[in-house]
Amino acid sequence: MSATPVQSVVLIEGVVKSRPVSARASALSTGEVEVAVENCTVLNLAAQNLPFYPHDEHNLANEDLRARYRYLDLRRPALSDNLRLRSKVAHTMRSLLVEQDFTEVETPTLLRSTPEGAREYLVPARLSSSTMDTTTLASTSSFLGPNFYALSQSPQQPKQLLICSGGIDKYFQFARCFRDEDGRKDRQPEFTQVDMEMAFVSWGARKPDDSWRIGGSEVRDVVEALVRATWKTALGVVLPEQFPVMTYREAMNRFGSDKPDTRFDLEIRHIPVLGSDPVQVQDFLIIPAKGSDDSALMSAFRAADADMATSDETGSSDPAVTRFVLDDRTLAEWQSKTVSAGAAAPQGGSTALGRHRLRLLDIAQKKFHLALPNSPHFLWITEFPLFTNEADTDSIAAPGAWSSSHHPFTAPMYEDIPHLRAGNYAEVRGQHYDLVLNGTEVAGGSVRIHDADLQEWIMRYVLQLSQVQISSFSHLLHALRCGAPPHGGIAIGFDRLMAILCGSKSIRDVIAFPKIGNGTDPVFKSPAPISDDILKVYGLSNRRA
């Protein structure tokens, strides 16, 4: 045995017996027993020089090497335990949804390219224009040449059609989704989401005093039940029956983010400027001076603020943020400064002060050992702007001045339909909801538009889609005209949720064979060039320099 290389596969035969009390290892599941070996058979010898040795945690290979030989890296318990927990959580979720009368349905992966926002992966098809049906040709008559499928970015349209059919009232699946975007620690070009859709969801608050003032409360109830069961199964943690709700405007005003981390204070303050007429409001992050609040949190933030001040002469990572030390000597100077109004409606996903708040937190954690509570702080964010002003961008989602903040199928709040019809698009809120956990978005969904005329009006007059673009949604518009029930749904980012449950900083640690940062697969060497002979079958050719 001593000559057998490490990582070889062996078959041990013998007698299991109790270990002496002094030799028992309580930390191991088999620590109270040992095997008296009678026979040993080598089933497969490992090579003498492996690329690295996964059992040696103290001399772990670099990330690039481990990614190249992922099948070796998966021998580490840190990764294999993650995959087992992933399987266990998936079983818990699937069982609960089936108990609540949801039907698991697989939807197509090969779809058609549509203007929904993110870049798509295209798959060439051998079908020529002569073999396509006339209705398809009618909407693409100006495009002659090779034809392509698009890999599904999400099952959004198929699941809405499924509910419109009337055959399925509650749908779910663990859906594989594909988006051509740069790899980051929380993104992958192919990923998994727990996808759900329900018929006959509400279109407004169930109670006048309810903080959930939009529709889709039925979806909320299901998701909260799922999350509670997941945390109980995975971590043994009992979560509250309901999670708090905050509007987008409140989240942006208080925390400067549409996915706020509420585990720590340091909220944005809005202070009227003395002598301004009309009254102007300036936004502040106020870090108390030493002696007025010496808690571990504020002490760490003071240290982080001082660190930023010494590393950057402005004391800020953003030119829109100005650092100012206020005391008796500088009070008059501060009051005399010219300031801009801070009362404008929030836009986008974060503000300058919101980003500064998170930058302070990052420094406080990395350099000054600030530890935030491990307890999960779940929070629903609702009432997002339905549209985003894209006048200064070349948005794929909409060629006009406005694009959908979520997607084109999100319903407006009933109260804001007059604003929609009057062209006050910035004032229209959507029935869109995100679930946030400790500053990370883990799920997002909405109530859908089930009125075909309203759906087409938004596509044509707000998003300013061309007739060709609108025709790519003709199947959905026709399904809505066939008598579709009010419906809504949500998608839970399963990879991201598992990374949080496993305490991992990257979703790559909870995926068996993930892509690396540039979107390539170092194990299967993909993507890869294709020969001219194969491309010719699809009506394609390599571009020559």
Coordinates of C-alpha atoms in Angstrom, one line a residue:
M1 CA 0.0 0.0 0.0
S2 CA 2.8 2.4 0.7
A3 CA 3.8 2.4 -3.0
T4 CA 0.2 3.1 -4.1
P5 CA 0.0 6.7 -5.4
V6 CA -2.3 9.1 -3.5
Q7 CA -5.8 9.5 -5.0
S8 CA -5.8 5.9 -6.3
V9 CA -9.0 3.9 -6.0
V10 CA -8.8 0.9 -3.7
L11 CA -11.2 -1.8 -2.4
I12 CA -10.8 -2.6 1.3
E13 CA -12.2 -5.7 2.8
G14 CA -12.1 -6.4 6.6
V15 CA -14.0 -6.3 9.8
V16 CA -15.5 -3.2 11.3
K17 CA -14.9 -2.8 15.0
S18 CA -15.0 -0.1 17.7
R19 CA -12.0 2.1 18.2
P20 CA -10.3 2.3 21.6
V21 CA -11.9 5.2 23.5
S22 CA -8.6 7.1 23.4
A23 CA -8.5 6.9 19.6
R24 CA -12.0 8.0 18.8
A25 CA -12.5 11.0 16.7
S26 CA -15.9 12.6 17.5
A27 CA -15.5 15.1 14.6
L28 CA -15.9 12.4 12.0
S29 CA -19.0 10.5 11.2
T30 CA -17.0 7.2 11.3
G31 CA -14.8 8.3 14.2
E32 CA -15.9 5.7 16.6
V33 CA -15.1 2.7 14.4
E34 CA -12.2 1.3 12.4
V35 CA -11.6 -1.4 9.9
A36 CA -9.3 -4.3 10.6
V37 CA -8.1 -4.8 7.0
E38 CA -8.0 -8.4 5.7
N39 CA -7.6 -7.7 2.0
C40 CA -6.8 -4.7 -0.2
T41 CA -7.3 -4.5 -4.0
V42 CA -6.2 -1.6 -6.2
L43 CA -9.0 -0.9 -8.6
N44 CA -7.3 2.0 -10.4
L45 CA -3.9 3.5 -9.9
A46 CA -3.7 7.3 -10.0
A47 CA -0.9 8.9 -11.9
Q48 CA 2.3 9.6 -10.0
N49 CA 2.1 13.3 -10.7
L50 CA -1.4 14.7 -10.7
P51 CA -1.9 18.4 -11.6
F52 CA -2.7 19.0 -7.9
Y53 CA -3.8 17.1 -4.9
P54 CA -7.3 18.1 -3.7
H55 CA -6.9 16.5 -0.3
D56 CA -4.1 19.0 0.6
E57 CA -6.1 22.0 1.7
H58 CA -3.0 23.7 3.1
N59 CA -1.3 23.8 -0.3
L60 CA -4.4 24.4 -2.5
A61 CA -3.7 25.0 -6.2
N62 CA -4.6 28.3 -7.8
E63 CA -8.1 28.9 -9.1
D64 CA -7.2 28.7 -12.8
L65 CA -5.6 25.3 -12.4
R66 CA -8.4 23.9 -10.3
A67 CA -10.9 25.2 -12.9
R68 CA -9.0 23.4 -15.7
Y69 CA -9.1 20.1 -13.7
R70 CA -12.6 20.6 -12.1
Y71 CA -13.2 16.8 -11.9
L72 CA -10.2 16.7 -9.5
D73 CA -11.3 19.8 -7.6
L74 CA -14.8 18.2 -7.0
R75 CA -13.1 15.7 -4.7
R76 CA -12.7 18.5 -2.1
P77 CA -15.5 18.2 0.5
A78 CA -16.0 22.0 0.3
L79 CA -17.4 21.5 -3.3
S80 CA -19.0 18.1 -3.1
D81 CA -20.9 19.1 0.1
N82 CA -22.2 22.1 -1.8
L83 CA -23.6 19.9 -4.6
R84 CA -25.2 17.5 -2.1
L85 CA -26.9 20.4 -0.3
R86 CA -28.0 21.8 -3.7
S87 CA -29.7 18.5 -4.5
K88 CA -31.3 18.4 -1.0
V89 CA -32.7 22.0 -1.4
A90 CA -34.0 21.3 -4.9
H91 CA -35.9 18.3 -3.5
T92 CA -37.4 20.4 -0.7
M93 CA -38.5 23.1 -3.1
R94 CA -39.9 20.6 -5.6
S95 CA -41.8 18.7 -2.9
L96 CA -43.4 21.8 -1.4
L97 CA -44.5 23.1 -4.8
V98 CA -46.1 19.8 -5.7
E99 CA -47.9 19.8 -2.4
Q100 CA -49.3 23.2 -3.3
D101 CA -50.7 21.8 -6.6
F102 CA -48.0 23.2 -8.8
T103 CA -47.3 21.3 -12.0
E104 CA -43.8 20.9 -13.2
V105 CA -43.6 21.6 -17.0
E106 CA -40.5 21.8 -19.2
T107 CA -40.5 24.6 -21.7
P108 CA -38.5 25.0 -24.9
T109 CA -34.8 25.9 -24.8
L110 CA -34.6 26.7 -28.5
L111 CA -36.7 29.7 -29.1
R112 CA -36.7 32.8 -31.4
S113 CA -34.7 35.9 -30.9
T114 CA -36.9 38.7 -29.4
P115 CA -36.1 42.3 -28.2
E116 CA -36.2 41.6 -24.5
G117 CA -32.9 43.2 -23.4
A118 CA -29.9 41.0 -22.7
R119 CA -27.7 39.6 -25.4
E120 CA -28.7 36.1 -26.6
Y121 CA -26.9 33.0 -27.6
L122 CA -27.8 32.1 -31.2
V123 CA -27.9 28.6 -32.6
P124 CA -27.7 28.2 -36.3
A125 CA -30.4 25.9 -37.9
R126 CA -30.2 23.9 -41.1
L127 CA -33.7 25.0 -42.0
S128 CA -33.7 27.2 -45.1
S129 CA -36.3 29.9 -45.8
S130 CA -38.0 27.6 -48.3
T131 CA -38.9 25.1 -45.5
M132 CA -40.3 27.7 -43.1
D133 CA -44.0 28.3 -42.8
T134 CA -45.5 31.3 -44.5
T135 CA -46.4 33.1 -41.2
T136 CA -42.8 33.0 -40.1
L137 CA -41.6 34.3 -43.5
A138 CA -44.2 37.1 -43.5
S139 CA -42.5 38.7 -40.5
T140 CA -38.9 38.1 -41.7
S141 CA -39.3 38.6 -45.4
S142 CA -36.5 41.2 -45.4
F143 CA -34.0 38.8 -43.8
L144 CA -32.8 36.2 -46.3
G145 CA -30.1 33.9 -45.4
P146 CA -29.3 31.5 -42.5
N147 CA -31.8 31.0 -39.7
F148 CA -31.1 30.9 -36.0
Y149 CA -32.7 29.7 -32.8
A150 CA -32.1 31.8 -29.7
L151 CA -31.3 29.9 -26.4
S152 CA -33.9 30.8 -23.8
Q153 CA -32.9 33.8 -21.6
S154 CA -35.8 32.8 -19.4
P155 CA -39.1 30.8 -19.9
Q156 CA -41.0 34.1 -19.7
Q157 CA -43.2 33.8 -22.8
P158 CA -43.7 30.0 -22.7
K159 CA -44.8 30.1 -19.1
Q160 CA -47.3 32.9 -19.8
L161 CA -48.6 31.0 -22.8
L162 CA -49.0 27.9 -20.5
I163 CA -51.1 29.9 -18.1
C164 CA -53.1 31.5 -21.0
S165 CA -53.9 28.1 -22.2
G166 CA -56.1 27.4 -19.2
G167 CA -54.7 23.9 -18.9
I168 CA -52.3 24.7 -16.1
D169 CA -53.1 27.1 -13.2
K170 CA -49.8 26.8 -11.3
Y171 CA -46.6 26.1 -13.2
F172 CA -43.0 25.6 -12.1
Q173 CA -39.7 24.2 -13.3
F174 CA -36.0 24.4 -12.5
A175 CA -35.2 26.2 -15.7
R176 CA -31.9 26.4 -17.5
C177 CA -31.4 30.0 -18.8
F178 CA -28.8 31.5 -21.1
R179 CA -27.5 35.1 -21.4
D180 CA -24.4 36.3 -23.2
E181 CA -22.9 38.5 -20.6
D182 CA -19.5 38.9 -19.0
G183 CA -18.7 36.5 -16.2
R184 CA -18.6 37.8 -12.7
K185 CA -18.7 36.2 -9.3
D186 CA -22.5 36.3 -9.3
R187 CA -23.1 35.7 -13.0
Q188 CA -22.8 32.7 -15.4
P189 CA -23.7 32.6 -19.1
E190 CA -25.9 29.5 -18.2
F191 CA -27.7 29.4 -14.9
T192 CA -30.7 27.9 -13.1
Q193 CA -33.7 29.6 -11.8
V194 CA -36.7 28.2 -10.0
D195 CA -39.4 29.5 -12.3
M196 CA -43.1 29.9 -11.3
E197 CA -46.3 31.3 -12.7
M198 CA -49.8 31.4 -11.3
A199 CA -53.2 32.1 -12.8
F200 CA -55.8 34.4 -11.1
V201 CA -53.4 36.4 -9.0
S202 CA -54.7 39.7 -7.5
W203 CA -54.2 43.0 -9.3
G204 CA -53.9 45.2 -6.2
A205 CA -53.6 45.2 -2.4
R206 CA -55.8 42.7 -0.5
K207 CA -56.2 45.1 2.4
P208 CA -56.4 48.9 2.4
D209 CA -53.6 49.2 5.1
D210 CA -51.4 46.5 3.6
S211 CA -47.8 47.5 2.9
W212 CA -48.0 45.2 -0.2
R213 CA -49.9 47.6 -2.3
I214 CA -49.6 45.8 -5.6
G215 CA -51.0 42.5 -7.0
G216 CA -49.3 39.1 -6.8
S217 CA -49.7 38.6 -3.1
E218 CA -50.4 34.9 -3.8
V219 CA -47.0 34.6 -5.4
R220 CA -45.5 36.3 -2.3
D221 CA -47.1 33.7 0.0
V222 CA -45.7 30.8 -2.1
V223 CA -42.2 32.2 -2.2
E224 CA -42.1 32.9 1.5
A225 CA -43.2 29.3 2.2
L226 CA -40.5 28.0 -0.1
V227 CA -37.8 30.1 1.5
R228 CA -38.9 29.2 5.0
A229 CA -38.8 25.5 4.1
T230 CA -35.4 25.9 2.5
W231 CA -33.7 27.6 5.4
K232 CA -35.2 25.0 7.8
T233 CA -33.9 22.1 5.7
A234 CA -30.5 23.5 4.9
L235 CA -29.5 25.4 8.0
G236 CA -32.1 24.5 10.7
V237 CA -33.1 28.2 10.9
V238 CA -36.8 29.2 11.5
L239 CA -37.7 32.3 9.5
P240 CA -40.7 34.6 10.3
E241 CA -44.1 33.9 8.7
Q242 CA -43.9 37.1 6.5
F243 CA -41.0 39.2 5.3
P244 CA -41.1 43.0 5.5
V245 CA -42.0 45.1 2.5
M246 CA -40.4 48.4 1.3
T247 CA -41.2 50.4 -1.8
Y248 CA -38.5 51.2 -4.3
R249 CA -38.7 54.9 -3.5
E250 CA -38.2 54.3 0.2
A251 CA -35.3 51.9 -0.4
M252 CA -33.6 54.4 -2.6
N253 CA -34.2 57.3 -0.3
R254 CA -33.1 55.5 2.9
F255 CA -30.3 53.3 1.6
G256 CA -29.5 54.5 -1.9
S257 CA -30.0 51.0 -3.4
D258 CA -32.9 49.0 -4.8
K259 CA -31.5 46.0 -3.0
P260 CA -30.5 47.4 0.4
D261 CA -28.5 45.6 3.0
T262 CA -30.6 46.3 6.2
R263 CA -28.2 44.5 8.6
F264 CA -26.6 47.8 9.5
D265 CA -27.8 51.3 10.0
L266 CA -26.0 54.3 8.4
E267 CA -29.1 55.4 6.5
I268 CA -29.1 58.4 4.2
R269 CA -30.5 61.6 5.9
H270 CA -32.4 64.3 4.0
I271 CA -31.7 67.7 5.6
P272 CA -33.4 71.0 4.4
V273 CA -30.8 73.7 3.4
L274 CA -31.2 76.7 5.7
G275 CA -32.4 79.8 3.8
S276 CA -33.1 78.1 0.5
D277 CA -36.2 79.3 -1.3
P278 CA -37.8 77.2 -2.6
V279 CA -36.7 74.7 0.1
Q280 CA -33.9 72.5 -1.1
V281 CA -32.9 69.2 0.5
Q282 CA -29.4 67.8 0.7
D283 CA -28.6 64.1 1.2
F284 CA -26.1 63.0 3.8
L285 CA -24.4 60.0 5.3
I286 CA -23.7 61.0 8.8
I287 CA -20.9 59.2 10.7
P288 CA -21.0 60.3 14.4
A289 CA -17.8 61.7 15.9
K290 CA -15.9 59.6 18.4
G291 CA -17.5 59.8 21.8
S292 CA -21.0 60.3 20.5
D293 CA -21.4 56.7 19.2
D294 CA -18.6 54.2 20.0
S295 CA -20.4 51.1 18.9
A296 CA -18.4 48.5 17.0
L297 CA -20.3 49.4 13.9
M298 CA -19.7 53.2 13.9
S299 CA -16.1 52.8 15.1
A300 CA -15.4 50.6 12.1
F301 CA -17.2 53.1 9.8
R302 CA -15.1 56.0 11.2
A303 CA -12.0 54.0 10.5
A304 CA -13.1 53.2 7.0
D305 CA -14.0 56.9 6.4
A306 CA -10.6 58.0 7.6
D307 CA -8.9 55.3 5.4
M308 CA -10.8 56.6 2.3
A309 CA -9.8 60.2 3.2
T310 CA -6.1 59.3 3.3
S311 CA -6.2 57.2 0.1
D312 CA -8.3 59.8 -1.9
E313 CA -8.0 63.5 -1.5
T314 CA -11.7 63.9 -2.0
G315 CA -12.5 61.3 0.7
S316 CA -14.9 59.6 -1.7
S317 CA -14.9 57.0 -4.4
D318 CA -17.4 59.0 -6.3
P319 CA -17.0 62.6 -7.6
A320 CA -20.7 63.2 -6.8
V321 CA -20.0 62.6 -3.1
T322 CA -18.2 65.3 -1.0
R323 CA -16.7 64.6 2.4
F324 CA -17.0 67.3 5.0
V325 CA -15.9 67.2 8.6
L326 CA -18.4 69.2 10.6
D327 CA -17.5 71.0 13.9
D328 CA -17.9 74.4 15.5
R329 CA -15.3 76.0 13.2
T330 CA -16.6 74.6 9.9
L331 CA -20.3 75.0 10.6
A332 CA -20.6 78.5 9.0
E333 CA -18.6 77.3 6.0
W334 CA -20.9 74.3 5.5
Q335 CA -24.0 76.5 5.7
S336 CA -22.7 78.9 3.1
K337 CA -21.9 76.2 0.6
T338 CA -24.0 76.0 -2.6
V339 CA -25.9 72.8 -2.7
S340 CA -28.2 71.2 -5.2
A341 CA -31.7 69.9 -4.6
G342 CA -31.9 66.3 -3.5
A343 CA -35.6 65.7 -3.8
A344 CA -35.7 64.4 -7.3
A345 CA -37.3 61.0 -7.9
P346 CA -34.7 58.2 -7.6
Q347 CA -33.6 56.4 -10.7
G348 CA -31.7 53.2 -11.5
G349 CA -30.4 50.7 -9.1
S350 CA -28.3 52.9 -6.8
T351 CA -27.4 56.5 -5.9
A352 CA -23.9 58.0 -5.3
L353 CA -24.4 57.9 -1.6
G354 CA -25.8 54.4 -1.7
R355 CA -22.6 53.2 -3.5
H356 CA -20.5 55.2 -1.0
R357 CA -22.3 53.5 1.9
L358 CA -21.4 50.0 0.5
R359 CA -17.8 51.1 -0.2
L360 CA -17.5 52.1 3.4
L361 CA -18.9 48.8 4.5
D362 CA -16.5 46.9 2.2
I363 CA -13.5 48.7 3.8
A364 CA -14.8 48.3 7.3
Q365 CA -15.1 44.5 6.8
K366 CA -11.8 43.9 5.0
K367 CA -9.5 46.3 6.9
F368 CA -11.2 46.8 10.3
H369 CA -12.8 43.4 10.8
L370 CA -16.4 44.6 11.0
A371 CA -18.6 41.5 11.3
L372 CA -22.3 41.9 10.3
P373 CA -24.9 39.6 11.8
N374 CA -25.2 36.2 10.0
S375 CA -29.0 36.2 10.4
P376 CA -30.9 36.4 7.2
H377 CA -32.6 39.8 6.6
F378 CA -35.2 39.2 3.9
L379 CA -37.0 42.2 2.4
W380 CA -39.4 42.6 -0.5
I381 CA -38.9 45.7 -2.7
T382 CA -42.1 46.8 -4.6
E383 CA -43.5 49.5 -6.8
F384 CA -40.5 49.9 -9.1
P385 CA -40.7 52.4 -12.0
L386 CA -42.3 50.6 -14.9
F387 CA -40.1 52.3 -17.4
T388 CA -36.5 53.5 -17.6
N389 CA -35.5 56.6 -19.6
E390 CA -33.0 55.3 -22.2
A391 CA -32.7 58.4 -24.4
D392 CA -28.9 58.5 -24.0
T393 CA -28.3 54.8 -24.6
D394 CA -28.6 52.3 -27.4
S395 CA -30.8 49.9 -25.5
I396 CA -31.5 46.6 -27.1
A397 CA -34.8 46.4 -25.3
A398 CA -36.3 49.5 -26.8
P399 CA -35.2 51.7 -29.7
G400 CA -37.1 54.8 -28.3
A401 CA -36.6 57.0 -25.3
W402 CA -38.1 54.4 -22.8
S403 CA -37.4 50.8 -22.0
S404 CA -39.0 48.4 -19.6
S405 CA -37.4 48.4 -16.2
H406 CA -38.2 44.7 -15.7
H407 CA -39.6 43.3 -19.0
P408 CA -42.3 44.4 -21.4
F409 CA -44.9 42.1 -19.9
T410 CA -45.0 43.7 -16.4
A411 CA -48.4 45.3 -15.5
P412 CA -48.6 48.9 -14.4
M413 CA -50.1 49.7 -11.0
Y414 CA -53.8 50.3 -11.5
E415 CA -53.6 53.7 -9.9
D416 CA -51.0 54.8 -12.4
I417 CA -52.8 53.9 -15.6
P418 CA -54.0 57.6 -16.1
H419 CA -50.3 58.6 -16.0
L420 CA -49.6 55.9 -18.6
R421 CA -52.3 57.1 -21.0
A422 CA -51.3 60.8 -20.5
G423 CA -47.7 60.0 -21.5
N424 CA -46.2 60.7 -18.0
Y425 CA -44.2 57.5 -18.2
A426 CA -41.8 58.5 -15.4
E427 CA -44.7 58.5 -13.0
V428 CA -45.9 55.0 -13.8
R429 CA -45.1 52.3 -11.2
G430 CA -45.0 48.6 -12.1
Q431 CA -46.5 45.6 -10.2
H432 CA -42.9 44.3 -9.9
Y433 CA -41.5 42.7 -6.8
D434 CA -37.9 41.7 -5.9
L435 CA -36.9 39.6 -2.9
V436 CA -33.6 40.8 -1.3
L437 CA -31.5 39.0 1.2
N438 CA -28.7 40.9 3.0
G439 CA -28.2 43.2 0.1
T440 CA -28.4 40.6 -2.7
E441 CA -31.4 40.1 -5.0
V442 CA -32.4 36.5 -4.9
A443 CA -35.7 36.6 -6.7
G444 CA -37.7 38.8 -9.0
G445 CA -41.1 38.7 -10.6
S446 CA -44.3 40.7 -11.4
V447 CA -47.9 40.6 -12.2
R448 CA -48.3 40.4 -16.0
I449 CA -50.4 42.4 -18.5
H450 CA -53.3 40.1 -19.4
D451 CA -55.0 42.6 -21.7
A452 CA -53.8 42.3 -25.3
D453 CA -54.7 45.9 -26.3
L454 CA -52.8 47.4 -23.3
Q455 CA -49.8 45.1 -24.0
E456 CA -49.6 46.1 -27.7
W457 CA -50.1 49.8 -26.9
I458 CA -47.1 49.7 -24.5
M459 CA -45.0 47.9 -27.1
R460 CA -45.9 50.3 -29.9
Y461 CA -46.3 53.7 -28.3
V462 CA -44.1 53.6 -25.1
L463 CA -41.3 51.2 -26.1
Q464 CA -41.6 52.3 -29.8
L465 CA -41.0 48.8 -31.1
S466 CA -41.2 48.4 -34.9
Q467 CA -43.9 46.3 -36.5
V468 CA -41.4 43.5 -37.2
Q469 CA -40.4 43.5 -33.5
I470 CA -44.0 43.5 -32.3
S471 CA -44.8 40.6 -34.7
S472 CA -42.2 38.5 -32.9
F473 CA -44.7 38.6 -29.9
S474 CA -47.8 37.8 -32.1
H475 CA -48.3 34.4 -30.5
L476 CA -48.4 36.0 -27.0
L477 CA -50.8 38.8 -28.1
H478 CA -53.1 36.3 -29.8
A479 CA -53.1 34.1 -26.6
L480 CA -54.1 37.1 -24.5
R481 CA -57.0 37.7 -26.9
C482 CA -58.2 34.1 -26.5
G483 CA -59.3 34.8 -22.9
A484 CA -56.3 34.8 -20.6
P485 CA -56.7 35.0 -16.8
P486 CA -54.9 37.5 -14.7
H487 CA -51.5 36.0 -13.9
G488 CA -48.2 36.6 -12.4
G489 CA -45.0 34.8 -11.4
I490 CA -41.4 35.0 -10.2
A491 CA -38.0 33.5 -10.7
I492 CA -35.7 32.6 -7.9
G493 CA -32.0 32.7 -8.8
F494 CA -31.2 29.2 -7.6
D495 CA -27.4 29.4 -8.1
R496 CA -27.2 32.6 -6.1
L497 CA -29.5 31.3 -3.4
M498 CA -27.3 28.2 -3.0
A499 CA -24.1 30.3 -2.8
I500 CA -25.7 32.2 0.1
L501 CA -26.8 29.0 1.9
C502 CA -23.3 27.5 1.4
G503 CA -21.5 30.6 2.6
S504 CA -19.7 30.9 -0.7
K505 CA -18.5 34.2 -2.3
S506 CA -19.1 32.9 -5.8
I507 CA -21.8 30.9 -7.5
R508 CA -19.1 28.9 -9.2
D509 CA -18.7 27.0 -6.0
V510 CA -22.2 25.6 -6.2
I511 CA -22.2 24.6 -9.9
A512 CA -20.5 21.3 -10.9
F513 CA -18.9 22.6 -14.1
P514 CA -19.0 26.4 -14.2
K515 CA -17.7 28.8 -16.8
I516 CA -14.8 31.0 -15.7
G517 CA -14.7 34.8 -15.7
N518 CA -14.5 35.3 -19.5
G519 CA -17.3 32.9 -20.2
T520 CA -15.2 30.0 -21.3
D521 CA -15.2 26.4 -20.1
P522 CA -11.6 25.3 -19.3
V523 CA -12.6 21.6 -18.9
F524 CA -14.5 21.1 -22.2
K525 CA -12.5 23.8 -24.0
S526 CA -15.6 25.7 -25.2
P527 CA -16.5 27.8 -27.1
A528 CA -14.3 26.6 -30.0
P529 CA -13.9 27.3 -33.7
I530 CA -15.9 25.3 -36.2
S531 CA -14.6 24.1 -39.6
D532 CA -15.8 25.6 -42.9
D533 CA -17.3 22.3 -43.9
I534 CA -19.6 22.2 -40.9
L535 CA -20.4 25.9 -41.2
K536 CA -21.4 25.4 -44.9
V537 CA -24.2 23.1 -43.8
Y538 CA -25.8 26.0 -41.9
G539 CA -25.3 28.5 -44.7
L540 CA -22.4 30.2 -42.8
S541 CA -18.7 30.8 -43.5
N542 CA -15.7 32.1 -41.6
R543 CA -14.9 35.8 -42.1
R544 CA -11.5 36.2 -43.6
A545 CA -9.1 38.8 -42.4

